Amino acid sequence: MSMEQIQAYYKIGLHRLEGWYQNPSSLSSALYLTGAAFVVTALFWRYSSIGTTTTDRTKTKKSHKQQQKMPTKTVPLSRESHIDSISTSFHHEYKPGLLQLVGNYDSENEKNCYDKRYYNEMLLKLLIELDGIDITVLPTDDKVQLKNRRKAVIKEIQHHLQLLDTLPRN
């Protein structure tokens, strides 16, 4: 629908509204038409170039540039590198803070209680990720090696979950 058609429709609606105003029985129809005119005006305002400012255009350009820089497709990790990335994530992101929490835990401190729940959730998330790595389709030698590597990482994470479980509840 072109802009001229919208404006013509809008003007016709206003002329009809003037006629309905004189007839009290058509007042409800006039209210419906007023609502429709409001919607058309809002749509007209929304999609016209008058409503956009230079800052809106700048933000739009920036967002398009950011979308172009981001890679569109991620490379899937191999099973071994996936296990290694989970292990690295555990060692760098969670283990230092978890050990500090275990060393200085106070069950009365609200932040400590929150951190305990946070680390518990994150370690369980890592265990679920490890559980999702399918090694059943691999040849026997690779399967045994990856199974042992995954098992070692799982045991280490479970050990730290047990440390969290030994902390007193509030």
XYZ file of N, CA and C in Angstrom:
510
model
N 0.850 -1.165 0.000
C 0.000 0.000 0.000
C 0.900 1.234 0.000
N 0.661 2.133 -0.946
C 1.514 3.316 -1.059
C 1.049 4.394 -0.082
N 1.892 5.382 0.084
C 1.610 6.471 1.005
C 0.384 7.273 0.555
N 0.228 7.466 -0.755
C -0.927 8.211 -1.265
C -2.224 7.466 -0.963
N -2.206 6.153 -1.099
C -3.400 5.363 -0.818
C -3.776 5.455 0.660
N -2.778 5.429 1.520
C -3.035 5.533 2.959
C -3.636 6.893 3.285
N -3.067 7.950 2.709
C -3.589 9.291 2.968
C -5.014 9.440 2.434
N -5.306 8.900 1.259
C -6.651 8.976 0.696
C -7.641 8.214 1.578
N -7.253 7.047 2.034
C -8.106 6.257 2.913
C -8.373 7.012 4.213
N -7.373 7.652 4.719
C -7.470 8.430 5.951
C -8.444 9.601 5.770
N -8.350 10.313 4.650
C -9.235 11.454 4.383
C -10.678 10.998 4.205
N -10.880 9.877 3.515
C -12.235 9.344 3.332
C -12.831 8.983 4.687
N -12.022 8.399 5.529
C -12.485 8.041 6.868
C -12.885 9.256 7.677
N -12.147 10.349 7.539
C -12.497 11.574 8.260
C -13.813 12.160 7.757
N -14.035 12.108 6.447
C -15.302 12.606 5.904
C -16.475 11.772 6.411
N -16.308 10.468 6.468
C -17.362 9.598 6.993
C -17.604 9.882 8.472
N -16.540 10.167 9.187
C -16.654 10.464 10.606
C -17.496 11.714 10.835
N -17.327 12.706 9.979
C -18.125 13.930 10.103
C -19.603 13.622 9.907
N -19.932 12.746 8.972
C -21.323 12.373 8.734
C -21.902 11.565 9.884
N -21.125 10.693 10.468
C -21.608 9.870 11.572
C -21.781 10.672 12.851
N -21.040 11.718 12.976
C -21.140 12.542 14.172
C -22.531 13.169 14.280
N -23.130 13.479 13.139
C -24.451 14.098 13.138
C -25.550 13.078 13.453
N -25.303 11.801 13.270
C -26.278 10.749 13.552
C -25.875 10.051 14.855
N -26.614 10.238 15.982
C -26.217 9.668 17.276
C -26.199 8.143 17.295
N -26.987 7.493 16.464
C -27.005 6.027 16.474
C -25.722 5.440 15.881
N -25.021 6.232 15.147
C -23.783 5.755 14.525
C -22.558 6.138 15.339
N -22.762 6.541 16.586
C -21.639 6.991 17.406
C -20.627 5.871 17.657
N -21.104 4.645 17.880
C -20.164 3.540 18.111
C -19.321 3.273 16.869
N -19.927 3.391 15.701
C -19.163 3.224 14.467
C -18.123 4.321 14.335
N -18.485 5.499 14.777
C -17.537 6.610 14.720
C -16.355 6.358 15.641
N -16.613 5.768 16.786
C -15.521 5.451 17.705
C -14.585 4.409 17.094
N -15.151 3.418 16.433
C -14.322 2.421 15.760
C -13.462 3.067 14.680
N -14.074 3.970 13.934
C -13.334 4.636 12.871
C -12.233 5.527 13.446
N -12.514 6.165 14.574
C -11.491 6.988 15.222
C -10.309 6.120 15.643
N -10.618 4.963 16.197
C -9.547 4.040 16.579
C -8.741 3.598 15.377
N -9.429 3.306 14.278
C -8.734 2.898 13.058
C -7.865 4.028 12.533
N -8.384 5.259 12.597
C -7.592 6.408 12.146
C -6.356 6.575 13.014
N -6.508 6.328 14.301
C -5.360 6.420 15.211
C -4.307 5.375 14.852
N -4.743 4.161 14.579
C -3.810 3.090 14.216
C -3.089 3.425 12.921
N -3.835 3.908 11.933
C -3.217 4.269 10.650
C -2.204 5.387 10.856
N -2.562 6.370 11.685
C -1.636 7.470 11.961
C -0.374 6.953 12.644
N -0.552 6.053 13.608
C 0.604 5.498 14.307
C 1.501 4.731 13.342
N 0.901 3.940 12.459
C 1.698 3.204 11.473
C 2.399 4.156 10.514
N 1.678 5.177 10.097
C 2.262 6.168 9.201
C 3.465 6.833 9.864
N 3.304 7.205 11.117
C 4.384 7.866 11.853
C 5.569 6.918 12.041
N 5.265 5.660 12.340
C 6.316 4.672 12.624
C 7.195 4.413 11.403
N 6.569 4.313 10.240
C 7.321 3.930 9.054
C 7.744 5.105 8.182
N 7.454 6.300 8.607
C 7.901 7.457 7.829
C 9.314 7.827 8.248
N 10.000 8.532 7.413
C 11.373 8.927 7.728
C 11.411 10.090 8.698
N 10.269 10.733 8.954
C 10.226 11.860 9.880
C 10.524 11.391 11.297
N 10.090 10.204 11.655
C 10.234 9.710 13.014
C 11.637 9.273 13.390
N 12.526 9.067 12.426
C 13.865 8.611 12.752
C 14.788 9.793 12.957
N 15.661 9.647 13.906
C 16.640 10.692 14.180
C 18.002 10.225 13.716
N 18.949 11.113 13.760
C 20.297 10.738 13.323
C 20.910 9.718 14.266
N 20.585 9.784 15.563
C 21.149 8.795 16.481
C 20.585 7.414 16.200
N 19.299 7.339 15.810
C 18.722 6.045 15.449
C 19.429 5.458 14.237
N 19.703 6.312 13.254
C 20.391 5.827 12.053
C 21.810 5.388 12.392
N 22.484 6.107 13.294
C 23.840 5.746 13.695
C 23.835 4.402 14.401
N 22.882 4.190 15.301
C 22.799 2.915 15.999
C 22.551 1.780 15.020
N 21.700 2.023 14.038
C 21.403 0.997 13.044
C 22.652 0.649 12.247
N 23.418 1.659 11.853
C 24.645 1.396 11.103
C 25.628 0.604 11.950
N 25.754 0.966 13.243
C 26.672 0.247 14.115
C 26.249 -1.203 14.276
N 24.951 -1.433 14.445
C 24.510 -2.807 14.638
C 24.740 -3.639 13.378
N 24.586 -3.030 12.199
C 24.865 -3.759 10.958
C 26.347 -4.100 10.858
N 27.220 -3.176 11.263
C 28.656 -3.441 11.220
C 29.022 -4.551 12.193
N 28.417 -4.541 13.387
C 28.711 -5.576 14.363
C 28.243 -6.933 13.865
N 27.106 -6.978 13.195
C 26.613 -8.240 12.674
C 27.511 -8.770 11.568
N 28.108 -7.879 10.782
C 28.983 -8.310 9.708
C 30.286 -8.868 10.260
N 30.771 -8.340 11.393
C 32.035 -8.789 11.960
C 31.913 -10.161 12.614
N 30.728 -10.476 13.150
C 30.550 -11.736 13.852
C 30.543 -12.892 12.854
N 31.231 -13.987 13.192
C 31.208 -15.134 12.286
C 29.814 -15.750 12.272
N 29.417 -16.189 11.102
C 28.068 -16.720 10.962
C 27.982 -18.190 11.349
N 29.086 -18.909 11.250
C 29.039 -20.329 11.534
C 30.201 -20.690 12.453
N 29.918 -21.410 13.535
C 30.965 -21.840 14.440
C 31.447 -23.223 14.026
N 32.701 -23.456 14.238
C 33.294 -24.738 13.895
C 33.040 -25.697 15.058
N 32.429 -26.851 14.807
C 32.175 -27.785 15.901
C 33.490 -28.353 16.439
N 33.536 -28.527 17.753
C 34.736 -29.055 18.390
C 34.794 -30.568 18.222
N 36.014 -31.076 18.167
C 36.155 -32.524 18.185
C 35.837 -32.994 19.604
N 35.622 -34.269 19.762
C 35.268 -34.792 21.085
C 36.378 -34.526 22.095
N 37.616 -34.724 21.668
C 38.750 -34.514 22.571
C 38.895 -33.040 22.951
N 38.771 -32.161 21.968
C 38.902 -30.735 22.274
C 37.714 -30.236 23.098
N 36.557 -30.854 22.935
C 35.398 -30.485 23.751
C 35.644 -30.845 25.219
N 36.178 -32.032 25.455
C 36.516 -32.442 26.824
C 37.573 -31.509 27.392
N 38.588 -31.179 26.590
C 39.641 -30.275 27.054
C 39.104 -28.878 27.350
N 38.188 -28.397 26.529
C 37.643 -27.056 26.772
C 36.810 -27.027 28.052
N 36.091 -28.097 28.338
C 35.325 -28.166 29.585
C 36.273 -28.216 30.774
N 37.335 -29.002 30.654
C 38.319 -29.086 31.732
C 39.003 -27.740 31.959
N 39.375 -27.077 30.882
C 40.008 -25.758 30.987
C 39.048 -24.752 31.607
N 37.810 -24.800 31.193
C 36.798 -23.911 31.759
C 36.667 -24.140 33.259
N 36.645 -25.383 33.673
C 36.554 -25.695 35.100
C 37.758 -25.146 35.856
N 38.949 -25.389 35.324
C 40.174 -24.980 36.027
C 40.357 -23.467 36.083
N 39.955 -22.755 35.044
C 40.188 -21.310 35.013
C 39.029 -20.487 35.557
N 37.800 -20.913 35.310
C 36.649 -20.096 35.690
C 36.083 -20.439 37.060
N 36.065 -21.706 37.417
C 35.321 -22.109 38.604
C 36.185 -22.587 39.766
N 37.228 -23.339 39.498
C 38.001 -23.947 40.575
C 38.626 -22.927 41.527
N 39.283 -21.851 41.046
C 39.888 -20.905 41.999
C 38.856 -20.262 42.936
N 37.750 -19.819 42.398
C 36.720 -19.200 43.228
C 36.076 -20.191 44.174
N 35.896 -21.417 43.709
C 35.305 -22.450 44.543
C 36.211 -22.773 45.726
N 37.503 -22.917 45.476
C 38.435 -23.214 46.567
C 38.511 -22.057 47.559
N 38.441 -20.841 47.068
C 38.434 -19.680 47.955
C 37.151 -19.672 48.798
N 36.045 -20.027 48.195
C 34.780 -20.089 48.923
C 34.836 -21.151 50.015
N 35.375 -22.325 49.693
C 35.467 -23.404 50.676
C 36.371 -22.987 51.833
N 37.445 -22.264 51.550
C 38.367 -21.833 52.600
C 37.803 -20.755 53.508
N 36.931 -19.901 52.992
C 36.424 -18.763 53.773
C 34.907 -18.794 53.918
N 34.294 -19.955 53.961
C 32.832 -20.035 53.934
C 32.228 -19.650 55.281
N 31.212 -18.807 55.223
C 30.425 -18.425 56.393
C 28.960 -18.596 56.011
N 28.274 -19.514 56.683
C 26.892 -19.816 56.298
C 25.939 -18.658 56.578
N 26.347 -17.696 57.390
C 25.505 -16.532 57.680
C 25.614 -15.465 56.592
N 26.700 -15.516 55.814
C 26.922 -14.525 54.758
C 26.064 -14.894 53.543
N 25.204 -13.968 53.140
C 24.282 -14.214 52.024
C 25.031 -14.426 50.706
N 26.122 -13.671 50.493
C 26.901 -13.810 49.261
C 27.545 -15.193 49.189
N 28.026 -15.700 50.311
C 28.615 -17.037 50.316
C 27.578 -18.103 49.967
N 26.372 -17.945 50.484
C 25.303 -18.904 50.163
C 24.969 -18.847 48.674
N 24.930 -17.631 48.141
C 24.665 -17.473 46.709
C 25.785 -18.110 45.890
N 27.041 -17.834 46.266
C 28.182 -18.393 45.533
C 28.185 -19.914 45.589
N 27.802 -20.473 46.727
C 27.740 -21.930 46.855
C 26.733 -22.508 45.853
N 25.554 -21.902 45.778
C 24.545 -22.370 44.819
C 25.029 -22.166 43.378
N 25.698 -21.031 43.140
C 26.199 -20.729 41.796
C 27.207 -21.790 41.347
N 28.206 -22.068 42.179
C 29.219 -23.053 41.796
C 28.601 -24.442 41.652
N 27.652 -24.766 42.491
C 26.974 -26.052 42.375
C 26.282 -26.171 41.012
N 25.563 -25.124 40.616
C 24.878 -25.126 39.314
C 25.865 -25.214 38.152
N 26.934 -24.449 38.217
C 27.888 -24.416 37.110
C 28.616 -25.752 36.954
N 28.969 -26.372 38.075
C 29.648 -27.668 37.986
C 28.692 -28.742 37.458
N 27.441 -28.678 37.867
C 26.460 -29.624 37.317
C 26.275 -29.402 35.819
N 26.315 -28.153 35.404
C 26.207 -27.844 33.972
C 27.386 -28.452 33.204
N 28.585 -28.349 33.770
C 29.757 -28.945 33.118
C 29.617 -30.465 33.034
N 29.094 -31.081 34.102
C 28.889 -32.536 34.071
C 27.888 -32.931 32.987
N 26.855 -32.145 32.825
C 25.867 -32.435 31.780
C 26.498 -32.302 30.398
N 27.350 -31.292 30.231
C 28.052 -31.140 28.946
C 28.933 -32.343 28.664
N 29.657 -32.806 29.685
C 30.513 -33.980 29.503
C 29.678 -35.214 29.183
N 28.524 -35.307 29.798
C 27.648 -36.441 29.545
C 27.120 -36.430 28.112
N 27.034 -35.257 27.509
C 26.514 -35.134 26.155
C 27.511 -35.474 25.062
N 28.752 -35.734 25.417
C 29.765 -36.082 24.417
C 29.629 -37.565 24.083
N 29.275 -37.851 22.848
C 29.022 -39.225 22.417
C 30.319 -39.865 21.930
N 30.736 -40.922 22.625
C 31.960 -41.620 22.212
C 31.656 -43.049 21.764
N 30.405 -43.385 21.636
C 30.039 -44.764 21.282
C 30.360 -45.107 19.838
N 30.451 -44.115 18.969
C 30.666 -44.387 17.547
C 32.148 -44.454 17.176
N 33.025 -44.267 18.139
C 34.465 -44.245 17.858
C 35.052 -45.652 17.835
N 36.206 -45.804 17.167
C 36.915 -47.085 17.233
C 37.349 -47.372 18.678
N 37.600 -48.610 18.976
C 37.852 -49.050 20.348
C 39.004 -48.309 21.016
N 40.138 -48.140 20.324
C 41.294 -47.475 20.939
C 40.974 -46.028 21.306
N 40.380 -45.293 20.375
C 40.025 -43.901 20.642
C 38.947 -43.814 21.715
N 38.044 -44.762 21.672
C 36.946 -44.762 22.637
C 37.478 -44.914 24.065
N 38.408 -45.821 24.262
C 38.965 -46.062 25.594
C 39.723 -44.828 26.079
N 40.516 -44.242 25.199
C 41.298 -43.062 25.570
C 40.378 -41.894 25.957
N 39.381 -41.603 25.130
C 38.466 -40.501 25.431
C 37.599 -40.800 26.647
N 37.225 -42.055 26.802
C 36.412 -42.436 27.959
C 37.185 -42.203 29.253
N 38.459 -42.566 29.252
C 39.289 -42.356 30.443
C 39.509 -40.867 30.715
N 39.722 -40.093 29.668
C 39.912 -38.639 29.833
C 38.641 -37.994 30.387
N 37.513 -38.361 29.810
C 36.235 -37.810 30.277
C 35.955 -38.245 31.713
N 36.277 -39.488 32.024
C 36.056 -40.014 33.374
C 36.897 -39.256 34.400
N 38.137 -38.920 34.043
C 39.009 -38.183 34.964
C 38.463 -36.777 35.231
N 37.993 -36.118 34.194
C 37.438 -34.768 34.363
C 36.160 -34.835 35.195
N 35.328 -35.835 34.953
C 34.086 -35.995 35.721
C 34.397 -36.228 37.193
N 35.381 -37.093 37.475
C 35.734 -37.367 38.871
C 36.252 -36.116 39.572
N 37.041 -35.314 38.867
C 37.561 -34.089 39.472
C 36.426 -33.111 39.788
N 35.503 -32.959 38.870
C 34.371 -32.052 39.102
C 33.492 -32.590 40.232
N 33.266 -33.899 40.262
C 32.457 -34.487 41.328
C 33.118 -34.310 42.691
N 34.441 -34.392 42.732
C 35.164 -34.171 43.989
C 34.899 -32.758 44.513
N 34.911 -31.781 43.629
C 34.668 -30.402 44.051
C 33.191 -30.179 44.403
N 32.294 -30.912 43.775
C 30.890 -30.859 44.183
C 30.717 -31.424 45.596
N 31.474 -32.473 45.917
C 31.421 -33.030 47.265
C 31.964 -32.038 48.288
N 32.992 -31.270 47.900
C 33.494 -30.217 48.793
C 32.394 -29.195 49.087
N 31.653 -28.830 48.069
C 30.545 -27.892 48.272
C 29.476 -28.491 49.184
N 29.229 -29.792 49.038
C 28.208 -30.437 49.862
C 28.612 -30.516 51.329
N 29.912 -30.480 51.625
C 30.351 -30.531 53.024
C 30.157 -29.195 53.735
N 29.950 -28.122 52.984
C 29.743 -26.810 53.606
C 28.400 -26.801 54.332
N 28.354 -26.173 55.509
C 27.092 -26.160 56.269
C 26.013 -25.346 55.559
N 24.782 -25.759 55.781
C 23.640 -25.031 55.208
C 23.266 -23.895 56.150
N 22.653 -22.878 55.588
C 22.259 -21.744 56.432
C 20.916 -21.966 57.069
